[in-house]
Tab-separated table of C-alpha atoms in Angstrom:
chain	number	residue	atom	x	y	z
A	88	UNK	CA	52.729	239.479	60.321
A	89	UNK	CA	53.188	235.431	60.105
A	90	UNK	CA	53.281	235.305	63.534
A	91	UNK	CA	50.650	236.880	64.822
A	92	UNK	CA	48.850	235.289	61.988
A	93	UNK	CA	50.040	232.490	63.127
A	94	UNK	CA	48.020	233.362	66.526
A	95	UNK	CA	44.771	235.390	65.358
A	96	UNK	CA	44.287	234.245	61.202
A	97	UNK	CA	44.230	237.427	59.349
A	98	UNK	CA	46.086	240.049	61.688
A	99	UNK	CA	43.639	242.605	59.805
A	100	UNK	CA	40.143	242.480	61.061
A	101	UNK	CA	41.775	241.560	64.595
A	102	UNK	CA	43.877	244.727	64.657
A	103	UNK	CA	41.086	246.672	63.281
A	104	UNK	CA	37.954	245.568	65.746
A	105	UNK	CA	39.218	243.606	69.004
A	106	UNK	CA	42.962	244.590	69.590
A	107	UNK	CA	42.930	247.184	72.945
A	108	UNK	CA	39.037	246.578	73.139
A	109	UNK	CA	37.866	243.213	73.787
A	110	UNK	CA	38.447	239.961	74.429
A	111	UNK	CA	38.276	237.412	71.773
A	112	UNK	CA	38.651	233.525	71.446
A	113	UNK	CA	40.534	232.697	68.674
A	114	UNK	CA	41.067	229.477	66.271
A	115	UNK	CA	43.426	230.071	63.520
A	116	UNK	CA	43.521	228.180	60.537
A	117	UNK	CA	47.239	227.812	60.876
A	118	UNK	CA	48.043	227.483	64.440
A	119	UNK	CA	51.202	227.656	66.135
A	120	UNK	CA	53.022	224.510	66.796
A	121	UNK	CA	53.856	224.486	70.380
A	122	UNK	CA	56.063	226.286	71.432
A	123	UNK	CA	56.693	224.906	74.752
A	124	UNK	CA	56.166	221.651	75.750
A	125	UNK	CA	55.060	220.069	79.241
A	126	UNK	CA	58.516	217.749	78.596
A	127	UNK	CA	60.312	221.179	78.648
A	128	UNK	CA	59.044	222.221	82.238
A	129	UNK	CA	60.112	218.901	83.641
A	130	UNK	CA	63.713	219.769	82.463
A	131	UNK	CA	64.148	222.716	83.816
A	132	UNK	CA	62.429	221.567	87.136
A	133	UNK	CA	64.769	218.326	87.424
A	134	UNK	CA	67.967	220.560	86.496
A	135	UNK	CA	67.926	221.742	89.836
A	136	UNK	CA	69.302	225.312	88.431
A	137	UNK	CA	65.341	227.196	88.428
A	138	UNK	CA	65.316	229.935	90.910
A	139	UNK	CA	63.073	232.799	92.325
A	140	UNK	CA	61.608	234.531	90.649
A	141	UNK	CA	61.571	232.462	87.054
A	142	UNK	CA	58.983	229.991	89.327
A	143	UNK	CA	56.054	231.111	92.078
A	144	UNK	CA	53.223	229.204	92.729
A	145	UNK	CA	49.560	230.317	93.770
A	146	UNK	CA	46.161	228.734	95.353
A	147	UNK	CA	42.940	230.594	95.184
A	148	UNK	CA	44.303	233.441	94.638
A	149	UNK	CA	47.620	233.869	96.660
A	150	UNK	CA	50.633	232.918	96.402
A	151	UNK	CA	52.514	230.762	98.665
A	152	UNK	CA	55.201	230.968	100.652
A	153	UNK	CA	58.354	231.081	99.163
A	154	UNK	CA	60.357	228.549	101.121
A	155	UNK	CA	57.044	225.863	100.387
A	156	UNK	CA	58.275	224.916	97.194
A	157	UNK	CA	62.125	225.581	97.036
A	158	UNK	CA	64.966	224.379	98.827
A	159	UNK	CA	68.701	225.866	98.999
A	160	UNK	CA	71.331	224.619	97.463
A	161	UNK	CA	74.859	224.335	99.146
A	162	UNK	CA	78.607	224.888	97.445
A	163	UNK	CA	82.338	226.210	98.368
A	164	UNK	CA	80.789	226.401	102.388
A	165	UNK	CA	77.711	228.376	101.642
A	166	UNK	CA	73.981	228.478	100.910
A	167	UNK	CA	72.536	229.294	97.914
A	168	UNK	CA	68.504	230.096	98.546
A	169	UNK	CA	65.292	230.237	96.307
A	170	UNK	CA	65.388	226.777	94.184
A	171	UNK	CA	62.931	225.609	92.755
A	172	UNK	CA	62.440	222.251	95.419
A	173	UNK	CA	60.828	219.392	92.211
A	174	UNK	CA	58.401	217.117	95.163
A	175	UNK	CA	58.197	219.988	96.763
A	176	UNK	CA	56.394	221.662	93.260
A	177	UNK	CA	54.629	218.629	92.589
A	178	UNK	CA	53.353	217.874	95.885
A	179	UNK	CA	51.550	221.389	96.105
A	180	UNK	CA	49.528	221.005	91.875
A	181	UNK	CA	48.575	217.847	93.454
A	182	UNK	CA	47.093	220.059	96.070
A	183	UNK	CA	45.465	222.328	93.794
A	184	UNK	CA	47.884	224.993	93.438
A	185	UNK	CA	49.096	226.329	90.015
A	186	UNK	CA	52.488	226.847	88.511
A	187	UNK	CA	53.666	230.083	87.123
A	188	UNK	CA	56.541	230.534	85.564
A	189	UNK	CA	58.173	233.933	84.515
A	190	UNK	CA	59.549	235.247	81.010
A	191	UNK	CA	60.657	231.802	80.255
A	192	UNK	CA	62.017	232.799	77.004
A	193	UNK	CA	65.464	233.601	79.670
A	194	UNK	CA	66.045	230.376	79.128
A	195	UNK	CA	63.606	228.292	76.634
A	196	UNK	CA	65.097	229.068	73.368
A	197	UNK	CA	62.115	228.842	71.088
A	198	UNK	CA	59.772	230.716	73.409
A	199	UNK	CA	62.237	233.319	72.944
A	200	UNK	CA	62.452	232.911	69.565
A	201	UNK	CA	58.522	233.176	69.534
A	202	UNK	CA	58.936	236.521	71.292
A	203	UNK	CA	61.807	238.194	69.238
A	204	UNK	CA	59.449	237.466	65.903
A	205	UNK	CA	56.384	238.563	67.878
A	206	UNK	CA	57.763	241.581	69.218
A	207	UNK	CA	59.124	242.816	66.005
A	208	UNK	CA	55.719	242.376	64.226
A	209	UNK	CA	54.151	244.415	66.829
A	210	UNK	CA	57.304	246.929	67.906
A	211	UNK	CA	56.684	246.387	71.626
A	212	UNK	CA	58.472	243.908	74.069
A	213	UNK	CA	56.819	240.670	74.944
A	214	UNK	CA	57.443	238.388	76.986
A	215	UNK	CA	55.897	234.925	78.292
A	216	UNK	CA	54.616	233.164	81.144
A	217	UNK	CA	54.025	229.403	81.584
A	218	UNK	CA	50.727	228.269	84.155
A	219	UNK	CA	50.243	224.572	85.048
A	220	UNK	CA	46.517	224.249	86.586
A	221	UNK	CA	45.655	221.230	88.244
A	222	UNK	CA	41.558	219.911	86.963
A	223	UNK	CA	38.728	222.409	88.869
A	224	UNK	CA	40.983	225.167	90.579
A	225	UNK	CA	42.348	228.481	90.073
A	226	UNK	CA	45.162	230.281	90.714
A	227	UNK	CA	44.560	234.095	90.774
A	228	UNK	CA	41.558	235.545	91.132
A	229	UNK	CA	39.958	238.668	89.042
A	230	UNK	CA	42.668	240.703	88.311
A	231	UNK	CA	44.269	243.363	85.548
A	232	UNK	CA	47.375	242.920	83.593
A	233	UNK	CA	49.436	245.854	82.363
A	234	UNK	CA	49.817	244.272	79.360
A	235	UNK	CA	48.417	242.361	75.740
A	236	UNK	CA	47.768	238.597	76.151
A	237	UNK	CA	47.536	236.066	73.997
A	238	UNK	CA	46.982	232.390	75.617
A	239	UNK	CA	47.776	229.783	73.791
A	240	UNK	CA	45.813	226.871	75.255
A	241	UNK	CA	48.954	224.006	74.995
A	242	UNK	CA	47.427	221.038	77.039
A	243	UNK	CA	43.745	220.488	78.874
A	244	UNK	CA	41.259	223.158	78.339
A	245	UNK	CA	40.481	226.142	80.607
A	246	UNK	CA	37.651	228.351	81.592
A	247	UNK	CA	37.702	231.851	81.215
A	248	UNK	CA	36.046	234.914	82.546
A	249	UNK	CA	36.574	238.304	81.073
A	250	UNK	CA	35.192	241.781	81.498
A	251	UNK	CA	35.339	244.092	79.746
A	252	UNK	CA	37.613	247.588	80.040
A	253	UNK	CA	36.666	250.357	81.710
A	254	UNK	CA	35.246	253.025	78.670
A	255	UNK	CA	36.919	255.702	80.492
A	256	UNK	CA	40.067	254.257	80.814
A	257	UNK	CA	40.582	254.802	84.285
A	258	UNK	CA	41.786	251.316	85.670
A	259	UNK	CA	45.081	249.501	87.628
A	260	UNK	CA	46.626	246.561	87.147
A	261	UNK	CA	46.275	244.101	90.168
A	262	UNK	CA	43.315	242.200	91.911
A	263	UNK	CA	40.174	243.881	90.734
A	264	UNK	CA	37.197	242.689	93.342
A	265	UNK	CA	34.737	243.843	91.482
A	266	UNK	CA	35.626	243.579	88.031
A	267	UNK	CA	32.078	244.776	86.421
A	268	UNK	CA	30.162	243.221	83.655
A	269	UNK	CA	31.533	239.961	81.908
A	270	UNK	CA	32.285	240.242	78.107
A	271	UNK	CA	33.779	236.850	77.547
A	272	UNK	CA	33.117	234.171	78.897
A	273	UNK	CA	34.487	230.620	77.221
A	274	UNK	CA	36.411	227.106	77.767
A	275	UNK	CA	39.955	227.474	75.647
A	276	UNK	CA	41.182	223.811	74.485
A	277	UNK	CA	43.512	222.980	73.065
A	278	UNK	CA	45.140	224.239	70.123
A	279	UNK	CA	42.696	227.695	70.777
A	280	UNK	CA	44.056	231.011	71.676
A	281	UNK	CA	42.557	233.636	73.630
A	282	UNK	CA	43.068	237.551	73.375
A	283	UNK	CA	42.727	239.596	76.266
A	284	UNK	CA	43.119	242.842	75.724
A	285	UNK	CA	45.003	245.181	78.408
A	286	UNK	CA	43.388	246.512	81.162
A	287	UNK	CA	40.442	244.124	81.364
A	288	UNK	CA	39.688	242.371	84.150
A	289	UNK	CA	39.902	238.410	83.766
A	290	UNK	CA	39.891	234.820	85.667
A	291	UNK	CA	40.062	231.467	84.802
A	292	UNK	CA	39.416	227.888	86.440
A	293	UNK	CA	40.897	224.698	85.165
A	294	UNK	CA	38.809	222.277	83.329
A	295	UNK	CA	38.410	219.025	84.783
A	296	UNK	CA	38.637	217.219	82.039
A	297	UNK	CA	42.607	217.126	83.211
A	298	UNK	CA	45.566	219.122	83.665
A	299	UNK	CA	45.464	222.974	81.931
A	300	UNK	CA	48.981	224.024	80.340
A	301	UNK	CA	49.195	227.008	78.704
A	302	UNK	CA	51.303	229.440	77.495
A	303	UNK	CA	50.401	233.367	77.602
A	304	UNK	CA	52.173	236.079	75.616
A	305	UNK	CA	52.528	239.772	77.338
A	306	UNK	CA	52.282	242.416	75.290
A	307	UNK	CA	54.378	245.343	76.574
A	308	UNK	CA	53.107	249.257	75.912
A	309	UNK	CA	55.578	252.064	76.484
A	310	UNK	CA	55.212	253.450	79.916
A	311	UNK	CA	56.810	256.426	81.622
A	312	UNK	CA	60.124	254.788	82.266
A	313	UNK	CA	60.256	253.752	78.681
A	314	UNK	CA	59.956	257.553	77.925
A	315	UNK	CA	62.472	258.386	80.588
A	316	UNK	CA	64.682	255.926	79.146
A	317	UNK	CA	64.381	257.442	75.696
A	318	UNK	CA	64.714	261.248	76.368
A	319	UNK	CA	68.413	259.984	77.860
A	320	UNK	CA	69.107	258.338	75.133
A	321	UNK	CA	68.872	261.641	73.339
A	322	UNK	CA	70.266	263.927	75.830
A	323	UNK	CA	73.251	261.118	75.725
A	324	UNK	CA	73.517	261.532	72.038
A	325	UNK	CA	77.254	263.423	71.163
A	326	UNK	CA	77.981	264.226	74.879
A	327	UNK	CA	81.653	264.836	75.166
A	328	UNK	CA	82.501	266.096	78.252
A	329	UNK	CA	85.600	265.467	81.177
A	330	UNK	CA	84.590	263.198	83.161
A	331	UNK	CA	86.563	264.894	86.572
A	332	UNK	CA	87.103	269.703	85.447
A	333	UNK	CA	90.650	270.065	86.998
A	334	UNK	CA	89.113	273.255	88.569
A	335	UNK	CA	85.716	275.098	90.262
A	336	UNK	CA	85.832	277.708	86.464
A	337	UNK	CA	86.679	274.064	84.676
A	338	UNK	CA	83.235	273.016	86.321
A	339	UNK	CA	81.469	276.134	85.632
A	340	UNK	CA	83.013	275.892	81.743
A	341	UNK	CA	81.657	272.050	81.712
A	342	UNK	CA	77.954	272.931	84.001
A	343	UNK	CA	77.326	275.411	80.964
A	344	UNK	CA	78.181	273.354	78.005
A	345	UNK	CA	75.782	270.727	79.879
A	346	UNK	CA	73.520	272.407	79.342
A	347	UNK	CA	73.217	273.571	76.033
A	348	UNK	CA	74.006	270.679	74.845
A	349	UNK	CA	70.583	269.507	76.707
A	350	UNK	CA	68.876	272.699	75.563
A	351	UNK	CA	69.929	271.687	71.890
A	352	UNK	CA	68.821	267.990	72.340
A	353	UNK	CA	65.301	269.151	73.303
A	354	UNK	CA	64.727	272.272	70.959
A	355	UNK	CA	61.754	270.735	68.674
A	356	UNK	CA	61.701	267.784	70.157
A	357	UNK	CA	57.550	266.712	70.476
A	358	UNK	CA	55.356	264.454	72.844
A	359	UNK	CA	54.689	262.319	69.685
A	360	UNK	CA	58.594	261.792	68.455
A	361	UNK	CA	59.436	260.936	72.172
A	362	UNK	CA	56.538	258.778	72.181
A	363	UNK	CA	58.206	256.745	68.981
A	364	UNK	CA	61.383	256.725	70.845
A	365	UNK	CA	59.445	255.327	73.918
A	366	UNK	CA	58.103	252.566	71.737
A	367	UNK	CA	61.867	251.783	70.389
A	368	UNK	CA	63.209	251.167	73.806
A	369	UNK	CA	59.309	248.705	74.483
A	370	UNK	CA	60.106	246.891	71.689
A	371	UNK	CA	64.003	246.360	72.683
A	372	UNK	CA	63.838	244.167	75.973
A	373	UNK	CA	62.406	241.083	75.227
A	374	UNK	CA	64.223	241.449	71.471
A	375	UNK	CA	67.751	242.314	72.400
A	376	UNK	CA	68.551	238.229	73.543
A	377	UNK	CA	67.096	236.853	70.624
A	378	UNK	CA	67.717	238.647	67.769
A	379	UNK	CA	70.150	235.847	66.593
A	380	UNK	CA	71.566	232.660	66.579
A	381	UNK	CA	73.464	231.605	69.567
A	382	UNK	CA	76.616	230.755	70.015
A	383	UNK	CA	77.532	227.156	70.969
A	384	UNK	CA	80.266	224.999	72.684
A	385	UNK	CA	79.549	222.880	70.227
A	386	UNK	CA	80.167	225.656	67.167
A	387	UNK	CA	82.878	226.487	68.830
A	388	UNK	CA	84.321	223.058	69.777
A	389	UNK	CA	83.298	222.417	65.884
A	390	UNK	CA	85.813	225.226	64.517
A	391	UNK	CA	88.829	224.935	66.611
A	392	UNK	CA	88.634	220.553	66.439
A	393	UNK	CA	88.173	221.723	62.426
């Protein structure tokens, strides 16, 4: 639990009192070194390869039209749309828009390592999202996320309002125009971590002291899709059938074998066991790409040249 410790301090009291229940501002005694920097963002924007849906611009609760901040690349006599246009992106930031960069673990090695470690510790899928917000500006209106969120403030500060999760557990992710009573109102400064439980309505405004830059680590809980995936995997275990039966008799024999196999795989399967299998599916989604060191061209050249 060392990665979780770097976010929350002692994991035991956090998991016992806050996790899934209430928002809290955390000042870990040994915080993480910033896993991603503004220079990293500048570099990926300058590369010209960042593309929709990896970025979005939002202003005062509304998403900007993608064409307002992207351009087409032309190669091999074809046009490919949706690439981030750095000049347009910076222009909208100057005008007060918030830049959202989704799933940076797909291209940033430090973020990939971080979500891999945290996902392994929590046995959950973890994703990483970056937010850059100008002073005094707001991106999204109050909304609920379908994940627990750790907000790592990396630069500047941001003012947050977090509301309580409904006691009856009934809520839907997305915009929440009537968020209910405020549970926590606080300013998060660089080096601090804000925890927002799954389903808690929240909104934030960049502090007037400068540009706000934060990383949100979203911890996904297993859902219906994960249950279906886990069930499909169980059905497929040990299944060996002819791909194309040669006649109606063989087709019926194959159908009977398929049903027998499914009945056998379902026998004794409990909801608890299926939920446990779904948790494994959820955890594998974000961690699959960061489970070990990646091969590089430099490694390959060194091996071949040696």
